[in-house]
Short mmCIF file of C-alpha atoms in Angstrom, two decimals:
data_model
loop_
_atom_site.label_atom_id
_atom_site.label_comp_id
_atom_site.label_asym_id
_atom_site.label_seq_id
_atom_site.Cartn_x
_atom_site.Cartn_y
_atom_site.Cartn_z
CA MET A 11 -7.55 9.01 15.16
CA ARG A 12 -9.06 8.77 11.88
CA ALA A 13 -7.00 8.46 8.66
CA CYS A 14 -8.09 8.36 5.06
CA CYS A 15 -6.30 7.74 1.85
CA ALA A 16 -7.51 8.03 -1.79
CA VAL A 17 -5.94 6.06 -4.75
CA LEU A 18 -7.01 5.95 -8.35
CA VAL A 19 -9.10 2.95 -9.41
CA GLY A 20 -10.35 2.47 -12.87
CA GLY A 21 -10.10 6.22 -13.25
CA LEU A 22 -11.85 7.04 -10.14
CA ILE A 23 -10.94 7.85 -6.60
CA ALA A 24 -11.39 5.23 -4.23
CA THR A 25 -11.10 6.01 -0.56
CA GLY A 26 -10.39 3.98 2.50
CA CYS A 27 -10.25 5.02 6.23
CA SER A 28 -8.75 3.56 9.28
CA ASP A 29 -9.57 4.70 12.80
CA GLY A 30 -10.45 1.90 15.18
CA ARG A 31 -14.12 2.76 15.32
CA ASP A 32 -17.29 1.50 13.46
CA ASP A 33 -19.02 4.88 12.99
CA GLY A 34 -22.24 3.21 13.49
CA ALA A 35 -21.85 0.87 10.49
CA LYS A 36 -24.14 -2.10 10.08
CA PRO A 37 -23.26 -5.50 8.95
CA ASP A 38 -25.20 -4.70 5.66
CA GLY A 39 -22.70 -1.85 5.04
CA LYS A 40 -25.35 0.93 5.95
CA ALA A 41 -24.67 3.58 8.54
CA SER A 42 -26.81 3.71 11.80
CA THR A 43 -29.48 6.43 11.76
CA SER A 44 -30.18 6.24 15.47
CA GLY A 45 -30.15 9.84 16.88
CA ALA A 46 -29.52 11.40 13.50
CA SER A 47 -32.72 12.88 12.59
CA THR A 48 -34.78 15.86 13.84
CA PRO A 49 -38.42 15.57 15.10
CA GLY A 50 -39.44 16.79 11.61
CA GLY A 51 -37.50 13.84 10.00
CA THR A 52 -34.90 15.88 8.32
CA ALA A 53 -31.37 15.21 9.29
CA PRO A 54 -29.19 18.32 10.17
CA ALA A 55 -26.85 19.59 7.77
CA PRO A 56 -23.31 18.31 8.30
CA THR A 57 -20.82 20.73 9.46
CA PRO A 58 -18.26 21.34 6.62
CA THR A 59 -14.87 19.79 7.23
CA PRO A 60 -12.09 21.99 6.44
CA THR A 61 -9.52 20.84 3.60
CA PRO A 62 -6.06 20.16 5.32
CA THR A 63 -3.55 22.61 3.79
CA ALA A 64 -0.49 20.74 4.97
CA LEU A 65 0.32 17.24 6.17
CA ASP A 66 -0.50 16.68 9.94
CA PHE A 67 2.97 15.31 10.72
CA THR A 68 6.04 17.03 12.72
CA PRO A 69 8.94 14.86 12.65
CA ASP A 70 11.20 14.57 15.67
CA PRO A 71 14.92 14.54 14.11
CA LYS A 72 15.84 12.62 17.58
CA ARG A 73 13.61 9.68 16.55
CA ALA A 74 14.80 9.34 13.00
CA PRO A 75 16.51 6.12 12.34
CA LYS A 76 20.15 6.55 11.78
CA ASN A 77 21.48 3.23 11.39
CA ALA A 78 20.63 -0.26 9.97
CA ALA A 79 19.53 -1.51 13.18
CA ASP A 80 17.15 1.49 14.07
CA ALA A 81 15.69 1.13 10.60
CA ARG A 82 15.10 -2.67 10.75
CA ARG A 83 13.11 -1.97 14.14
CA LEU A 84 11.18 0.64 12.68
CA ALA A 85 10.12 -1.29 9.50
CA LEU A 86 9.17 -4.30 11.36
CA ALA A 87 7.11 -2.11 13.77
CA VAL A 88 5.35 -0.43 10.87
CA VAL A 89 4.83 -3.38 8.02
CA ALA A 90 1.43 -4.57 7.62
CA GLY A 91 0.70 -8.28 8.25
CA PRO A 92 -2.48 -9.94 7.73
CA ASP A 93 -4.39 -8.51 10.60
CA ALA A 94 -4.14 -5.17 8.84
CA TRP A 95 -5.67 -6.27 5.60
CA GLY A 96 -8.78 -8.11 7.20
CA PRO A 97 -9.97 -11.08 8.88
CA ASP A 98 -9.92 -13.50 5.85
CA TYR A 99 -6.17 -12.77 5.32
CA VAL A 100 -3.52 -15.13 6.68
CA LYS A 101 0.27 -15.11 6.53
CA ARG A 102 2.02 -16.69 3.70
CA THR A 103 5.25 -19.08 3.91
CA PRO A 104 7.71 -17.32 4.46
CA HIS A 105 5.95 -14.42 5.76
CA LEU A 106 8.82 -11.86 5.81
CA SER A 107 11.50 -11.20 3.07
CA ASP A 108 15.02 -12.04 3.37
CA PRO A 109 16.93 -9.03 4.92
CA ASP A 110 19.15 -8.48 2.02
CA TYR A 111 16.46 -8.89 -0.76
CA TRP A 112 16.35 -6.14 -3.16
CA PRO A 113 14.36 -6.23 -6.44
CA VAL A 114 15.46 -4.49 -9.46
CA LEU A 115 13.72 -4.18 -12.84
CA GLY A 116 16.09 -5.14 -15.22
CA ASP A 117 16.99 -3.71 -19.05
CA GLY A 118 14.75 -6.54 -20.46
CA CYS A 119 11.85 -5.45 -18.15
CA SER A 120 12.19 -8.74 -15.93
CA TRP A 121 12.39 -8.32 -12.06
CA GLU A 122 15.61 -9.63 -10.76
CA THR A 123 17.38 -9.81 -7.48
CA GLY A 124 20.02 -7.02 -6.73
CA SER A 125 22.06 -5.21 -4.52
CA ARG A 126 20.49 -2.84 -1.77
CA PRO A 127 21.48 0.69 -2.56
CA ALA A 128 23.54 2.45 0.20
CA THR A 129 20.77 5.01 0.38
CA VAL A 130 18.62 2.47 1.94
CA LEU A 131 19.03 1.71 5.72
CA HIS A 132 16.53 -1.21 5.65
CA SER A 133 13.77 -2.78 3.66
CA VAL A 134 11.19 -5.62 4.57
CA THR A 135 8.31 -7.16 2.73
CA ALA A 136 5.29 -9.16 4.53
CA TYR A 137 3.52 -11.50 2.56
CA SER A 138 -0.15 -12.42 3.24
CA GLU A 139 -3.06 -14.17 1.29
CA VAL A 140 -6.53 -15.30 1.41
CA PRO A 141 -6.41 -19.09 0.62
CA ALA A 142 -8.48 -20.40 -2.16
CA VAL A 143 -12.25 -21.22 -1.04
CA ASP A 144 -15.62 -21.49 -2.79
CA GLY A 145 -14.27 -21.53 -6.11
CA ARG A 146 -12.09 -18.34 -5.74
CA GLY A 147 -8.34 -18.65 -6.47
CA THR A 148 -5.75 -17.85 -3.89
CA LEU A 149 -5.67 -13.88 -3.42
CA ARG A 150 -2.06 -12.99 -2.77
CA VAL A 151 -0.97 -9.40 -1.35
CA ALA A 152 2.19 -7.84 0.12
CA ALA A 153 3.22 -4.92 2.22
CA THR A 154 6.38 -3.09 2.03
CA VAL A 155 8.40 -0.78 4.09
CA THR A 156 11.56 0.99 3.02
CA VAL A 157 13.55 3.31 5.40
CA HIS A 158 16.03 5.47 3.55
CA ARG A 159 18.99 7.41 4.95
CA THR A 160 17.31 10.92 4.05
CA GLU A 161 14.07 12.24 2.83
CA GLU A 162 15.49 13.07 -0.44
CA ASP A 163 16.53 9.39 -0.99
CA ALA A 164 12.84 8.45 -0.49
CA ASP A 165 11.77 10.96 -2.87
CA TRP A 166 13.96 9.48 -5.48
CA GLU A 167 12.58 6.25 -4.80
CA MET A 168 9.06 7.56 -5.55
CA ALA A 169 10.11 9.04 -8.70
CA GLY A 170 11.86 5.81 -9.79
CA THR A 171 8.75 3.81 -9.25
CA LEU A 172 6.91 6.14 -11.60
CA GLU A 173 9.60 5.93 -14.07
CA GLU A 174 9.61 1.99 -14.11
CA ALA A 175 5.88 1.90 -15.10
CA LEU A 176 6.67 4.32 -18.29
CA ARG A 177 9.85 2.49 -19.22
CA CYS A 178 8.28 -1.17 -18.89
CA PRO A 179 4.68 -1.26 -18.95
CA ASN A 180 4.82 -4.91 -19.37
CA GLN A 181 6.99 -6.82 -16.78
CA LYS A 182 7.93 -10.14 -15.91
CA LEU A 183 7.94 -10.80 -12.17
CA ARG A 184 9.05 -14.48 -12.42
CA ASP A 185 8.64 -17.59 -14.77
CA GLY A 186 4.77 -18.02 -15.28
CA GLU A 187 4.16 -14.61 -13.84
CA SER A 188 3.68 -11.11 -15.40
CA ILE A 189 1.97 -7.64 -15.49
CA LYS A 190 0.85 -5.82 -18.58
CA GLU A 191 -0.40 -2.56 -19.45
CA LEU A 192 0.71 -0.86 -16.46
CA ILE A 193 -0.04 2.62 -15.89
CA SER A 194 1.03 5.20 -13.12
CA LEU A 195 -0.14 8.43 -11.43
CA GLY A 196 1.50 10.32 -8.74
CA ASN A 197 -0.20 12.55 -6.26
CA PRO A 198 1.66 14.93 -4.03
CA PHE A 199 -0.11 16.07 -0.64
CA GLY A 200 -3.30 17.71 -1.56
CA LEU A 201 -3.76 16.40 -5.09
CA GLY A 202 -6.02 13.46 -6.05
CA GLY A 203 -7.39 13.08 -2.57
CA ASN A 204 -4.03 12.67 -0.85
CA TYR A 205 -4.27 14.09 2.57
CA THR A 206 -2.30 11.52 4.38
CA ALA A 207 1.12 11.49 3.07
CA ALA A 208 3.87 13.66 1.73
CA ASP A 209 3.78 11.83 -1.81
CA SER A 210 1.52 9.05 -2.85
CA LEU A 211 1.35 6.78 -6.12
CA GLY A 212 -0.68 4.16 -7.80
CA GLU A 213 -0.21 1.65 -10.44
CA ARG A 214 -2.67 -0.57 -12.15
CA GLY A 215 -2.53 -3.17 -14.80
CA GLY A 216 -3.22 -6.55 -15.81
CA TYR A 217 -1.90 -9.52 -13.86
CA TYR A 218 -1.26 -13.00 -15.68
CA ASN A 219 -0.37 -16.04 -13.85
CA ASP A 220 0.11 -19.54 -15.55
CA GLU A 221 -2.32 -20.81 -12.48
CA PHE A 222 -5.32 -18.77 -13.72
CA ARG A 223 -6.84 -18.39 -16.94
CA GLY A 224 -6.95 -15.07 -18.42
CA ARG A 225 -6.28 -11.44 -16.99
CA GLN A 226 -6.75 -10.71 -13.69
CA PHE A 227 -6.06 -7.35 -11.94
CA TYR A 228 -2.98 -5.87 -10.53
CA GLY A 229 -2.83 -2.77 -8.12
CA TRP A 230 0.36 -1.32 -6.50
CA TYR A 231 -0.15 1.82 -4.27
CA GLN A 232 2.82 3.58 -2.41
CA SER A 233 3.42 6.64 -0.18
CA ARG A 234 5.92 8.51 1.47
CA ILE A 235 6.40 10.19 4.84
CA GLY A 236 9.66 11.58 5.65
CA GLN A 237 12.48 9.11 4.85
CA VAL A 238 9.86 6.10 4.79
CA THR A 239 8.09 4.65 2.20
CA VAL A 240 5.37 2.14 2.39
CA ALA A 241 3.63 0.19 -0.46
CA THR A 242 0.74 -2.53 -0.71
CA VAL A 243 0.17 -4.71 -3.58
CA VAL A 244 -2.50 -6.95 -4.80
CA LYS A 245 -2.19 -9.64 -7.42
CA GLY A 246 -5.91 -10.60 -8.36
CA ALA A 247 -7.18 -13.87 -8.73
CA PRO A 248 -10.49 -15.40 -9.96
CA GLY A 249 -13.51 -14.44 -7.75
CA TYR A 250 -11.85 -11.10 -7.00
CA SER A 251 -12.01 -7.59 -8.23
CA GLU A 252 -10.91 -4.07 -7.46
CA GLU A 253 -14.39 -3.05 -6.49
CA THR A 254 -17.15 -5.51 -5.27
CA THR A 255 -19.46 -6.67 -7.87
CA ASP A 256 -22.36 -9.17 -7.85
CA THR A 257 -20.12 -12.14 -8.42
CA THR A 258 -16.58 -10.99 -7.16
CA ILE A 259 -15.29 -9.64 -3.95
CA GLY A 260 -13.46 -6.33 -3.92
CA THR A 261 -9.93 -5.81 -2.58
CA VAL A 262 -9.39 -2.14 -2.85
CA THR A 263 -10.69 -1.19 0.76
CA ALA A 264 -8.34 -3.87 2.23
CA GLN A 265 -5.40 -2.43 0.27
CA VAL A 266 -6.03 1.00 1.13
CA GLN A 267 -6.59 0.04 4.72
CA ALA A 268 -3.27 -1.85 4.95
CA LEU A 269 -1.40 1.48 3.51
CA VAL A 270 -3.23 3.71 6.01
CA THR A 271 -2.35 1.32 8.77
CA MET A 272 1.43 1.56 7.87
CA LEU A 273 1.17 5.53 7.38
CA GLU A 274 -0.27 6.01 10.91
CA ARG A 275 2.45 3.62 12.36
CA VAL A 276 5.09 5.64 10.76
CA LYS A 277 3.90 8.88 12.09
CA ASP A 278 3.55 7.20 15.43
CA GLU A 279 7.13 6.09 15.37
CA LEU A 280 8.84 9.27 13.90
CA GLU A 281 6.60 12.32 14.96
CA VAL A 282 7.24 14.78 17.65
CA GLN A 283 5.63 13.44 21.22
CA SER A 284 3.45 15.89 23.08
#
């Protein structure tokens, strides 16, 4: 199965795909041309791919989690560990969040530990990183899965995430760590390149950490399928950027890949089986 997801990066749409195949890709990033040309040397015109008109997902009510135990099993089956991000990523310690952990953005725009709302059955975050090497800093990333009681509850979480960036464009994550000039954009299915989830959003801003000098990038991508939301976050470090440059390693492909992996896992867990 091939799945793609598009997100806003620097005002542009960045697309990532996950399908378990290499599609003839070479190590230098160029696709193989073997067998792709006609005797005259002209490649045949590609067959247009129809644009999806609806999300390819039919939920099975019998498979929907009804209690905390079901939700925990689903969340742990879906959440993206380092293998979903790429070969250079490893588990951080601790790797998984505390079962009762629920962050809340306070009135002063500082993140605090709050109480998990009754509308949430379970939530888990998996922390991964690329260790510092060759002059690059430690790149820290995370993936979160939240299982709500209903689809409407999950929809409210998506709306609340968008509202947080409007209310607090500058946020304190913890002592010595903050994000600034945060902007957000929501993309329902069929808009902004979103053909993999019922609803998606992206946040971008500047990331500041006392361990580093100056501004790094911050990116949060979040999507919803049914009663489940999934999210990936990258907190930049020296030697990295969203897109690859001559001097930095890009992270957006790995971030979108982790997000798409979780979306496909949600579908596998909840859709009608043939």
